[in-house]
Amino acid sequence: MKKKEKVINQNYLEYIPVKNNSIRWEEDSKGTITLLVENTGFFNRAAQKLLAKPKVTKIHLDKLGSFVWPLIDGETDIIRLGEMVDEEFGQEAAPLYERLAKYFQILESYHFISLKNT
């Protein structure tokens, strides 16, 4: 049986991303952003004790993600963020808006951001 492709059924360009306040982040000397996600809850605590899992998971963003993350201010819509990415990366970011839509879809699925209407 053929695996169906997941279709992006929302127009992500019409939204304004808002960072989750519980997500901490840091930037290294090369400009790479690392998200620091605290592993909370009963099962995470059990895994930390029994399986030596870390209390904080580090998620390293790529060059494009590291550029966009600090620009998420809760007021700038995704279209404007795309314009800034295009100014910075040009053809390197192509296909620009498809990549941004997928990027924000992933961030939202992990609850790193929420999206509000413009």
JSON list of N, CA and C in Angstrom, two decimals, residues 71-109:
[
{"chain": "A", "resi": 71, "resn": "LEU", "atom": "N", "xyz": [13.94, 36.00, 15.16]},
{"chain": "A", "resi": 71, "resn": "LEU", "atom": "CA", "xyz": [13.04, 36.97, 14.55]},
{"chain": "A", "resi": 71, "resn": "LEU", "atom": "C", "xyz": [11.58, 36.76, 14.96]},
{"chain": "A", "resi": 72, "resn": "ILE", "atom": "N", "xyz": [11.29, 35.62, 15.56]},
{"chain": "A", "resi": 72, "resn": "ILE", "atom": "CA", "xyz": [9.92, 35.33, 16.00]},
{"chain": "A", "resi": 72, "resn": "ILE", "atom": "C", "xyz": [9.65, 36.18, 17.24]},
{"chain": "A", "resi": 73, "resn": "ASP", "atom": "N", "xyz": [8.82, 37.22, 17.05]},
{"chain": "A", "resi": 73, "resn": "ASP", "atom": "CA", "xyz": [8.55, 38.16, 18.14]},
{"chain": "A", "resi": 73, "resn": "ASP", "atom": "C", "xyz": [7.09, 38.24, 18.53]},
{"chain": "A", "resi": 74, "resn": "GLY", "atom": "N", "xyz": [6.24, 37.44, 17.89]},
{"chain": "A", "resi": 74, "resn": "GLY", "atom": "CA", "xyz": [4.82, 37.47, 18.20]},
{"chain": "A", "resi": 74, "resn": "GLY", "atom": "C", "xyz": [4.07, 38.58, 17.48]},
{"chain": "A", "resi": 75, "resn": "GLU", "atom": "N", "xyz": [4.76, 39.33, 16.64]},
{"chain": "A", "resi": 75, "resn": "GLU", "atom": "CA", "xyz": [4.12, 40.43, 15.91]},
{"chain": "A", "resi": 75, "resn": "GLU", "atom": "C", "xyz": [4.38, 40.36, 14.41]},
{"chain": "A", "resi": 76, "resn": "THR", "atom": "N", "xyz": [5.44, 39.70, 14.01]},
{"chain": "A", "resi": 76, "resn": "THR", "atom": "CA", "xyz": [5.82, 39.62, 12.60]},
{"chain": "A", "resi": 76, "resn": "THR", "atom": "C", "xyz": [5.20, 38.38, 11.97]},
{"chain": "A", "resi": 77, "resn": "ASP", "atom": "N", "xyz": [4.48, 38.58, 10.86]},
{"chain": "A", "resi": 77, "resn": "ASP", "atom": "CA", "xyz": [3.85, 37.43, 10.21]},
{"chain": "A", "resi": 77, "resn": "ASP", "atom": "C", "xyz": [4.86, 36.66, 9.38]},
{"chain": "A", "resi": 78, "resn": "ILE", "atom": "N", "xyz": [4.44, 35.49, 8.94]},
{"chain": "A", "resi": 78, "resn": "ILE", "atom": "CA", "xyz": [5.35, 34.58, 8.25]},
{"chain": "A", "resi": 78, "resn": "ILE", "atom": "C", "xyz": [5.74, 35.14, 6.87]},
{"chain": "A", "resi": 79, "resn": "ILE", "atom": "N", "xyz": [4.86, 35.91, 6.25]},
{"chain": "A", "resi": 79, "resn": "ILE", "atom": "CA", "xyz": [5.22, 36.52, 4.96]},
{"chain": "A", "resi": 79, "resn": "ILE", "atom": "C", "xyz": [6.39, 37.47, 5.14]},
{"chain": "A", "resi": 80, "resn": "ARG", "atom": "N", "xyz": [6.35, 38.31, 6.17]},
{"chain": "A", "resi": 80, "resn": "ARG", "atom": "CA", "xyz": [7.46, 39.25, 6.43]},
{"chain": "A", "resi": 80, "resn": "ARG", "atom": "C", "xyz": [8.73, 38.50, 6.81]},
{"chain": "A", "resi": 81, "resn": "LEU", "atom": "N", "xyz": [8.60, 37.43, 7.61]},
{"chain": "A", "resi": 81, "resn": "LEU", "atom": "CA", "xyz": [9.77, 36.62, 7.96]},
{"chain": "A", "resi": 81, "resn": "LEU", "atom": "C", "xyz": [10.38, 36.03, 6.69]},
{"chain": "A", "resi": 82, "resn": "GLY", "atom": "N", "xyz": [9.53, 35.61, 5.75]},
{"chain": "A", "resi": 82, "resn": "GLY", "atom": "CA", "xyz": [10.01, 35.08, 4.48]},
{"chain": "A", "resi": 82, "resn": "GLY", "atom": "C", "xyz": [10.78, 36.11, 3.69]},
{"chain": "A", "resi": 83, "resn": "GLU", "atom": "N", "xyz": [10.31, 37.35, 3.71]},
{"chain": "A", "resi": 83, "resn": "GLU", "atom": "CA", "xyz": [11.02, 38.43, 3.02]},
{"chain": "A", "resi": 83, "resn": "GLU", "atom": "C", "xyz": [12.41, 38.63, 3.61]},
{"chain": "A", "resi": 84, "resn": "MET", "atom": "N", "xyz": [12.51, 38.55, 4.95]},
{"chain": "A", "resi": 84, "resn": "MET", "atom": "CA", "xyz": [13.81, 38.71, 5.61]},
{"chain": "A", "resi": 84, "resn": "MET", "atom": "C", "xyz": [14.73, 37.55, 5.27]},
{"chain": "A", "resi": 85, "resn": "VAL", "atom": "N", "xyz": [14.18, 36.33, 5.23]},
{"chain": "A", "resi": 85, "resn": "VAL", "atom": "CA", "xyz": [14.98, 35.15, 4.86]},
{"chain": "A", "resi": 85, "resn": "VAL", "atom": "C", "xyz": [15.46, 35.29, 3.42]},
{"chain": "A", "resi": 86, "resn": "ASP", "atom": "N", "xyz": [14.59, 35.77, 2.53]},
{"chain": "A", "resi": 86, "resn": "ASP", "atom": "CA", "xyz": [14.96, 35.94, 1.13]},
{"chain": "A", "resi": 86, "resn": "ASP", "atom": "C", "xyz": [16.08, 36.96, 0.98]},
{"chain": "A", "resi": 87, "resn": "GLU", "atom": "N", "xyz": [16.02, 38.05, 1.76]},
{"chain": "A", "resi": 87, "resn": "GLU", "atom": "CA", "xyz": [17.09, 39.05, 1.72]},
{"chain": "A", "resi": 87, "resn": "GLU", "atom": "C", "xyz": [18.42, 38.47, 2.18]},
{"chain": "A", "resi": 88, "resn": "GLU", "atom": "N", "xyz": [18.37, 37.60, 3.18]},
{"chain": "A", "resi": 88, "resn": "GLU", "atom": "CA", "xyz": [19.59, 37.03, 3.76]},
{"chain": "A", "resi": 88, "resn": "GLU", "atom": "C", "xyz": [20.17, 35.89, 2.92]},
{"chain": "A", "resi": 89, "resn": "PHE", "atom": "N", "xyz": [19.30, 34.99, 2.44]},
{"chain": "A", "resi": 89, "resn": "PHE", "atom": "CA", "xyz": [19.77, 33.76, 1.81]},
{"chain": "A", "resi": 89, "resn": "PHE", "atom": "C", "xyz": [19.55, 33.70, 0.30]},
{"chain": "A", "resi": 90, "resn": "GLY", "atom": "N", "xyz": [18.61, 34.47, -0.23]},
{"chain": "A", "resi": 90, "resn": "GLY", "atom": "CA", "xyz": [18.32, 34.44, -1.66]},
{"chain": "A", "resi": 90, "resn": "GLY", "atom": "C", "xyz": [17.91, 33.06, -2.14]},
{"chain": "A", "resi": 91, "resn": "GLN", "atom": "N", "xyz": [18.51, 32.61, -3.24]},
{"chain": "A", "resi": 91, "resn": "GLN", "atom": "CA", "xyz": [18.16, 31.32, -3.84]},
{"chain": "A", "resi": 91, "resn": "GLN", "atom": "C", "xyz": [18.51, 30.13, -2.95]},
{"chain": "A", "resi": 92, "resn": "GLU", "atom": "N", "xyz": [19.39, 30.32, -2.00]},
{"chain": "A", "resi": 92, "resn": "GLU", "atom": "CA", "xyz": [19.77, 29.23, -1.10]},
{"chain": "A", "resi": 92, "resn": "GLU", "atom": "C", "xyz": [18.57, 28.72, -0.29]},
{"chain": "A", "resi": 93, "resn": "ALA", "atom": "N", "xyz": [17.56, 29.57, -0.09]},
{"chain": "A", "resi": 93, "resn": "ALA", "atom": "CA", "xyz": [16.38, 29.21, 0.70]},
{"chain": "A", "resi": 93, "resn": "ALA", "atom": "C", "xyz": [15.23, 28.68, -0.15]},
{"chain": "A", "resi": 94, "resn": "ALA", "atom": "N", "xyz": [15.42, 28.60, -1.46]},
{"chain": "A", "resi": 94, "resn": "ALA", "atom": "CA", "xyz": [14.34, 28.15, -2.35]},
{"chain": "A", "resi": 94, "resn": "ALA", "atom": "C", "xyz": [14.04, 26.67, -2.14]},
{"chain": "A", "resi": 95, "resn": "PRO", "atom": "N", "xyz": [12.80, 26.27, -2.23]},
{"chain": "A", "resi": 95, "resn": "PRO", "atom": "CA", "xyz": [11.57, 27.03, -2.37]},
{"chain": "A", "resi": 95, "resn": "PRO", "atom": "C", "xyz": [11.19, 27.65, -1.01]},
{"chain": "A", "resi": 96, "resn": "LEU", "atom": "N", "xyz": [11.27, 28.94, -0.93]},
{"chain": "A", "resi": 96, "resn": "LEU", "atom": "CA", "xyz": [11.21, 29.69, 0.32]},
{"chain": "A", "resi": 96, "resn": "LEU", "atom": "C", "xyz": [9.96, 29.43, 1.15]},
{"chain": "A", "resi": 97, "resn": "TYR", "atom": "N", "xyz": [8.80, 29.74, 0.63]},
{"chain": "A", "resi": 97, "resn": "TYR", "atom": "CA", "xyz": [7.60, 29.68, 1.44]},
{"chain": "A", "resi": 97, "resn": "TYR", "atom": "C", "xyz": [7.16, 28.25, 1.76]},
{"chain": "A", "resi": 98, "resn": "GLU", "atom": "N", "xyz": [7.47, 27.31, 0.89]},
{"chain": "A", "resi": 98, "resn": "GLU", "atom": "CA", "xyz": [7.19, 25.91, 1.20]},
{"chain": "A", "resi": 98, "resn": "GLU", "atom": "C", "xyz": [8.05, 25.45, 2.37]},
{"chain": "A", "resi": 99, "resn": "ARG", "atom": "N", "xyz": [9.32, 25.86, 2.36]},
{"chain": "A", "resi": 99, "resn": "ARG", "atom": "CA", "xyz": [10.22, 25.50, 3.46]},
{"chain": "A", "resi": 99, "resn": "ARG", "atom": "C", "xyz": [9.78, 26.15, 4.77]},
{"chain": "A", "resi": 100, "resn": "LEU", "atom": "N", "xyz": [9.42, 27.43, 4.69]},
{"chain": "A", "resi": 100, "resn": "LEU", "atom": "CA", "xyz": [8.97, 28.12, 5.91]},
{"chain": "A", "resi": 100, "resn": "LEU", "atom": "C", "xyz": [7.69, 27.50, 6.45]},
{"chain": "A", "resi": 101, "resn": "ALA", "atom": "N", "xyz": [6.75, 27.17, 5.58]},
{"chain": "A", "resi": 101, "resn": "ALA", "atom": "CA", "xyz": [5.50, 26.55, 6.03]},
{"chain": "A", "resi": 101, "resn": "ALA", "atom": "C", "xyz": [5.79, 25.24, 6.74]},
{"chain": "A", "resi": 102, "resn": "LYS", "atom": "N", "xyz": [6.68, 24.43, 6.18]},
{"chain": "A", "resi": 102, "resn": "LYS", "atom": "CA", "xyz": [7.02, 23.14, 6.81]},
{"chain": "A", "resi": 102, "resn": "LYS", "atom": "C", "xyz": [7.75, 23.37, 8.13]},
{"chain": "A", "resi": 103, "resn": "TYR", "atom": "N", "xyz": [8.67, 24.34, 8.16]},
{"chain": "A", "resi": 103, "resn": "TYR", "atom": "CA", "xyz": [9.41, 24.68, 9.38]},
{"chain": "A", "resi": 103, "resn": "TYR", "atom": "C", "xyz": [8.45, 25.06, 10.50]},
{"chain": "A", "resi": 104, "resn": "PHE", "atom": "N", "xyz": [7.50, 25.95, 10.21]},
{"chain": "A", "resi": 104, "resn": "PHE", "atom": "CA", "xyz": [6.56, 26.37, 11.24]},
{"chain": "A", "resi": 104, "resn": "PHE", "atom": "C", "xyz": [5.57, 25.26, 11.60]},
{"chain": "A", "resi": 105, "resn": "GLN", "atom": "N", "xyz": [5.25, 24.40, 10.65]},
{"chain": "A", "resi": 105, "resn": "GLN", "atom": "CA", "xyz": [4.39, 23.26, 10.95]},
{"chain": "A", "resi": 105, "resn": "GLN", "atom": "C", "xyz": [5.08, 22.34, 11.96]},
{"chain": "A", "resi": 106, "resn": "ILE", "atom": "N", "xyz": [6.38, 22.10, 11.77]},
{"chain": "A", "resi": 106, "resn": "ILE", "atom": "CA", "xyz": [7.13, 21.25, 12.69]},
{"chain": "A", "resi": 106, "resn": "ILE", "atom": "C", "xyz": [7.26, 21.90, 14.07]},
{"chain": "A", "resi": 107, "resn": "LEU", "atom": "N", "xyz": [7.61, 23.19, 14.09]},
{"chain": "A", "resi": 107, "resn": "LEU", "atom": "CA", "xyz": [7.72, 23.90, 15.37]},
{"chain": "A", "resi": 107, "resn": "LEU", "atom": "C", "xyz": [6.40, 23.86, 16.14]},
{"chain": "A", "resi": 108, "resn": "GLU", "atom": "N", "xyz": [5.30, 24.03, 15.42]},
{"chain": "A", "resi": 108, "resn": "GLU", "atom": "CA", "xyz": [3.99, 24.00, 16.07]},
{"chain": "A", "resi": 108, "resn": "GLU", "atom": "C", "xyz": [3.66, 22.59, 16.57]},
{"chain": "A", "resi": 109, "resn": "SER", "atom": "N", "xyz": [4.01, 21.57, 15.81]},
{"chain": "A", "resi": 109, "resn": "SER", "atom": "CA", "xyz": [3.69, 20.19, 16.20]},
{"chain": "A", "resi": 109, "resn": "SER", "atom": "C", "xyz": [4.41, 19.79, 17.49]}
]
